Amino acid sequence: MEYINTLLFGIYPFIALAIFVLGSLVRYDKEQYTWKTGSSQLLESKELKRGSRAFHIGIIMILLGHAVGLLTPHQVWDVLGISAAFKQVVAMSVGGFFGLICLYGLLILVKRRLNNPRIRATSSTMDIVILLTILVQLILGLISILFSFSHLDGSEMLLMMGWAQNIVTFDISEASAYIAPVGFIYKLHIFLGMTLIAMFPFSRLVHVWSVPVRYFRRNYQVVREKQSEQVTRETI
């Protein structure tokens, strides 16, 4: 078991992260025309808008919660006067709330992808696989909340925090030691999360890298005013 823990939760995370980074770079360099979401809004928009909004709101908050919750050292929480038990309850409540929002949106997107003949015809195998994998991962996360009721003291959460923080500092042995006593449902959730990271460069998820941040900072484009000036000149 020690060897398996080291392989799956000490070494595999770095393999997944390497695939994530290098795969994204290679795809951007070699296949820029595939660097897109592959939007099917023209084929159907009503369900897409309803599902996509809920899914993105939920998934963004879940990812932010995981990042802050797992990577913030427990000493910081101690200084802030936040106990592990209180943090556990907050994580369960907030995570469950946004998890259900995300699940609602994702189920709409899965149903749309599989049941709409036009959408299904334009979907690649990876489109369907990545969508179903995210669905399984989300369900695992929601199920893990139920298991968390058996250790409301936050002990299991502290172990996963120790694992994540030691992965960040490249300490494989410490990371493996922290994850060893963690329950199976959490280990499965973590492993599938790492697998999703490894699948990232080969799916439409790469569009995350292209979030149009500069769009919000660019100057306004006044089109009508320029057109009216042109019309005035032609009239004169």
PDB file of C-alpha atoms in Angstrom, residues 26-146:
ATOM      1  CA  VAL A  26       2.708  21.709 -27.770  1.00  0.00           C
ATOM      2  CA  ARG A  27      -0.948  21.961 -28.775  1.00  0.00           C
ATOM      3  CA  TYR A  28      -0.812  25.746 -28.868  1.00  0.00           C
ATOM      4  CA  ASP A  29       2.332  25.602 -30.990  1.00  0.00           C
ATOM      5  CA  LYS A  30       1.269  22.840 -33.378  1.00  0.00           C
ATOM      6  CA  GLU A  31      -2.536  22.987 -33.500  1.00  0.00           C
ATOM      7  CA  GLN A  32      -3.683  26.544 -32.920  1.00  0.00           C
ATOM      8  CA  TYR A  33      -6.799  26.043 -35.039  1.00  0.00           C
ATOM      9  CA  THR A  34      -8.041  23.495 -32.475  1.00  0.00           C
ATOM     10  CA  TRP A  35      -7.489  25.935 -29.592  1.00  0.00           C
ATOM     11  CA  LYS A  36     -11.149  26.750 -29.068  1.00  0.00           C
ATOM     12  CA  THR A  37     -14.280  25.785 -27.180  1.00  0.00           C
ATOM     13  CA  GLY A  38     -15.930  24.362 -30.269  1.00  0.00           C
ATOM     14  CA  SER A  39     -19.116  26.221 -29.418  1.00  0.00           C
ATOM     15  CA  SER A  40     -22.368  24.672 -30.609  1.00  0.00           C
ATOM     16  CA  GLN A  41     -24.493  27.717 -29.777  1.00  0.00           C
ATOM     17  CA  LEU A  42     -25.596  28.109 -33.394  1.00  0.00           C
ATOM     18  CA  LEU A  43     -27.131  24.636 -33.264  1.00  0.00           C
ATOM     19  CA  GLU A  44     -28.949  25.189 -29.954  1.00  0.00           C
ATOM     20  CA  SER A  45     -28.687  28.099 -27.542  1.00  0.00           C
ATOM     21  CA  LYS A  46     -31.437  27.923 -24.912  1.00  0.00           C
ATOM     22  CA  GLU A  47     -30.187  24.877 -22.987  1.00  0.00           C
ATOM     23  CA  LEU A  48     -26.560  25.872 -23.581  1.00  0.00           C
ATOM     24  CA  LYS A  49     -27.028  29.244 -21.875  1.00  0.00           C
ATOM     25  CA  ARG A  50     -28.959  27.761 -18.959  1.00  0.00           C
ATOM     26  CA  GLY A  51     -26.530  24.923 -18.377  1.00  0.00           C
ATOM     27  CA  SER A  52     -23.327  26.789 -19.123  1.00  0.00           C
ATOM     28  CA  ARG A  53     -24.012  29.646 -16.711  1.00  0.00           C
ATOM     29  CA  ALA A  54     -24.781  27.364 -13.787  1.00  0.00           C
ATOM     30  CA  PHE A  55     -21.867  25.061 -14.596  1.00  0.00           C
ATOM     31  CA  HIS A  56     -19.296  27.840 -14.875  1.00  0.00           C
ATOM     32  CA  ILE A  57     -20.461  29.644 -11.733  1.00  0.00           C
ATOM     33  CA  GLY A  58     -20.315  26.390  -9.791  1.00  0.00           C
ATOM     34  CA  ILE A  59     -17.014  25.097 -11.146  1.00  0.00           C
ATOM     35  CA  ILE A  60     -15.179  28.406 -10.711  1.00  0.00           C
ATOM     36  CA  MET A  61     -16.231  28.683  -7.069  1.00  0.00           C
ATOM     37  CA  ILE A  62     -15.380  25.026  -6.439  1.00  0.00           C
ATOM     38  CA  LEU A  63     -11.897  25.423  -7.910  1.00  0.00           C
ATOM     39  CA  LEU A  64     -11.289  28.622  -5.937  1.00  0.00           C
ATOM     40  CA  GLY A  65     -12.459  26.880  -2.770  1.00  0.00           C
ATOM     41  CA  HIS A  66     -10.160  23.920  -3.373  1.00  0.00           C
ATOM     42  CA  ALA A  67      -7.177  26.174  -4.086  1.00  0.00           C
ATOM     43  CA  VAL A  68      -7.663  28.349  -0.993  1.00  0.00           C
ATOM     44  CA  GLY A  69      -8.695  25.495   1.275  1.00  0.00           C
ATOM     45  CA  LEU A  70      -5.931  23.077   0.350  1.00  0.00           C
ATOM     46  CA  LEU A  71      -3.000  25.401  -0.284  1.00  0.00           C
ATOM     47  CA  THR A  72      -3.378  27.865   2.608  1.00  0.00           C
ATOM     48  CA  PRO A  73      -1.176  26.599   5.487  1.00  0.00           C
ATOM     49  CA  HIS A  74      -3.127  25.726   8.612  1.00  0.00           C
ATOM     50  CA  GLN A  75      -0.950  28.178  10.572  1.00  0.00           C
ATOM     51  CA  VAL A  76      -2.615  31.003   8.627  1.00  0.00           C
ATOM     52  CA  TRP A  77      -6.056  29.769   9.663  1.00  0.00           C
ATOM     53  CA  ASP A  78      -4.837  29.516  13.265  1.00  0.00           C
ATOM     54  CA  VAL A  79      -3.683  33.135  13.206  1.00  0.00           C
ATOM     55  CA  LEU A  80      -7.085  34.150  11.835  1.00  0.00           C
ATOM     56  CA  GLY A  81      -8.747  32.249  14.664  1.00  0.00           C
ATOM     57  CA  ILE A  82     -10.417  29.753  12.326  1.00  0.00           C
ATOM     58  CA  SER A  83     -10.382  26.217  13.675  1.00  0.00           C
ATOM     59  CA  ALA A  84     -10.128  23.124  11.497  1.00  0.00           C
ATOM     60  CA  ALA A  85     -13.607  22.042  12.601  1.00  0.00           C
ATOM     61  CA  PHE A  86     -15.179  25.369  11.601  1.00  0.00           C
ATOM     62  CA  LYS A  87     -13.298  25.375   8.282  1.00  0.00           C
ATOM     63  CA  GLN A  88     -14.544  21.843   7.651  1.00  0.00           C
ATOM     64  CA  VAL A  89     -18.187  22.841   8.122  1.00  0.00           C
ATOM     65  CA  VAL A  90     -17.773  25.924   5.932  1.00  0.00           C
ATOM     66  CA  ALA A  91     -16.092  23.841   3.221  1.00  0.00           C
ATOM     67  CA  MET A  92     -18.906  21.296   3.325  1.00  0.00           C
ATOM     68  CA  SER A  93     -21.621  23.958   3.199  1.00  0.00           C
ATOM     69  CA  VAL A  94     -20.145  26.212   0.521  1.00  0.00           C
ATOM     70  CA  GLY A  95     -18.775  23.304  -1.494  1.00  0.00           C
ATOM     71  CA  GLY A  96     -22.111  21.519  -1.373  1.00  0.00           C
ATOM     72  CA  PHE A  97     -24.021  24.637  -2.412  1.00  0.00           C
ATOM     73  CA  PHE A  98     -21.879  25.433  -5.439  1.00  0.00           C
ATOM     74  CA  GLY A  99     -21.462  21.735  -6.187  1.00  0.00           C
ATOM     75  CA  LEU A 100     -25.215  21.375  -6.624  1.00  0.00           C
ATOM     76  CA  ILE A 101     -25.331  24.486  -8.828  1.00  0.00           C
ATOM     77  CA  CYS A 102     -22.533  23.016 -10.927  1.00  0.00           C
ATOM     78  CA  LEU A 103     -24.280  19.626 -11.075  1.00  0.00           C
ATOM     79  CA  TYR A 104     -27.506  21.259 -12.246  1.00  0.00           C
ATOM     80  CA  GLY A 105     -25.732  22.997 -15.117  1.00  0.00           C
ATOM     81  CA  LEU A 106     -23.593  19.989 -15.996  1.00  0.00           C
ATOM     82  CA  LEU A 107     -26.562  17.631 -16.213  1.00  0.00           C
ATOM     83  CA  ILE A 108     -28.210  20.025 -18.671  1.00  0.00           C
ATOM     84  CA  LEU A 109     -25.039  20.113 -20.768  1.00  0.00           C
ATOM     85  CA  VAL A 110     -24.649  16.314 -20.696  1.00  0.00           C
ATOM     86  CA  LYS A 111     -28.295  15.778 -21.661  1.00  0.00           C
ATOM     87  CA  ARG A 112     -27.946  18.340 -24.455  1.00  0.00           C
ATOM     88  CA  ARG A 113     -24.723  16.780 -25.724  1.00  0.00           C
ATOM     89  CA  LEU A 114     -26.050  13.215 -25.762  1.00  0.00           C
ATOM     90  CA  ASN A 115     -29.730  13.667 -26.672  1.00  0.00           C
ATOM     91  CA  ASN A 116     -29.649  16.440 -29.260  1.00  0.00           C
ATOM     92  CA  PRO A 117     -28.888  14.724 -32.619  1.00  0.00           C
ATOM     93  CA  ARG A 118     -27.313  17.837 -34.114  1.00  0.00           C
ATOM     94  CA  ILE A 119     -25.058  18.429 -31.096  1.00  0.00           C
ATOM     95  CA  ARG A 120     -24.147  14.737 -30.883  1.00  0.00           C
ATOM     96  CA  ALA A 121     -23.183  14.674 -34.564  1.00  0.00           C
ATOM     97  CA  THR A 122     -20.720  17.545 -34.088  1.00  0.00           C
ATOM     98  CA  SER A 123     -19.233  16.156 -30.845  1.00  0.00           C
ATOM     99  CA  SER A 124     -15.909  14.353 -30.748  1.00  0.00           C
ATOM    100  CA  THR A 125     -15.262  11.337 -28.564  1.00  0.00           C
ATOM    101  CA  MET A 126     -13.146  13.500 -26.261  1.00  0.00           C
ATOM    102  CA  ASP A 127     -15.984  16.027 -25.912  1.00  0.00           C
ATOM    103  CA  ILE A 128     -18.216  13.322 -24.466  1.00  0.00           C
ATOM    104  CA  VAL A 129     -15.494  11.623 -22.404  1.00  0.00           C
ATOM    105  CA  ILE A 130     -14.352  14.848 -20.727  1.00  0.00           C
ATOM    106  CA  LEU A 131     -17.925  15.883 -19.967  1.00  0.00           C
ATOM    107  CA  LEU A 132     -18.775  12.529 -18.370  1.00  0.00           C
ATOM    108  CA  THR A 133     -15.469  12.455 -16.467  1.00  0.00           C
ATOM    109  CA  ILE A 134     -16.201  15.874 -14.975  1.00  0.00           C
ATOM    110  CA  LEU A 135     -19.670  14.626 -14.052  1.00  0.00           C
ATOM    111  CA  VAL A 136     -18.252  11.593 -12.222  1.00  0.00           C
ATOM    112  CA  GLN A 137     -15.692  13.790 -10.474  1.00  0.00           C
ATOM    113  CA  LEU A 138     -18.382  16.223  -9.352  1.00  0.00           C
ATOM    114  CA  ILE A 139     -20.595  13.420  -8.027  1.00  0.00           C
ATOM    115  CA  LEU A 140     -17.622  11.975  -6.130  1.00  0.00           C
ATOM    116  CA  GLY A 141     -17.002  15.382  -4.580  1.00  0.00           C
ATOM    117  CA  LEU A 142     -20.615  15.689  -3.453  1.00  0.00           C
ATOM    118  CA  ILE A 143     -20.603  12.138  -2.059  1.00  0.00           C
ATOM    119  CA  SER A 144     -17.401  12.892  -0.134  1.00  0.00           C
ATOM    120  CA  ILE A 145     -19.313  15.621   1.727  1.00  0.00           C
ATOM    121  CA  LEU A 146     -21.550  12.924   3.223  1.00  0.00           C
TER     122      LEU A 146
END
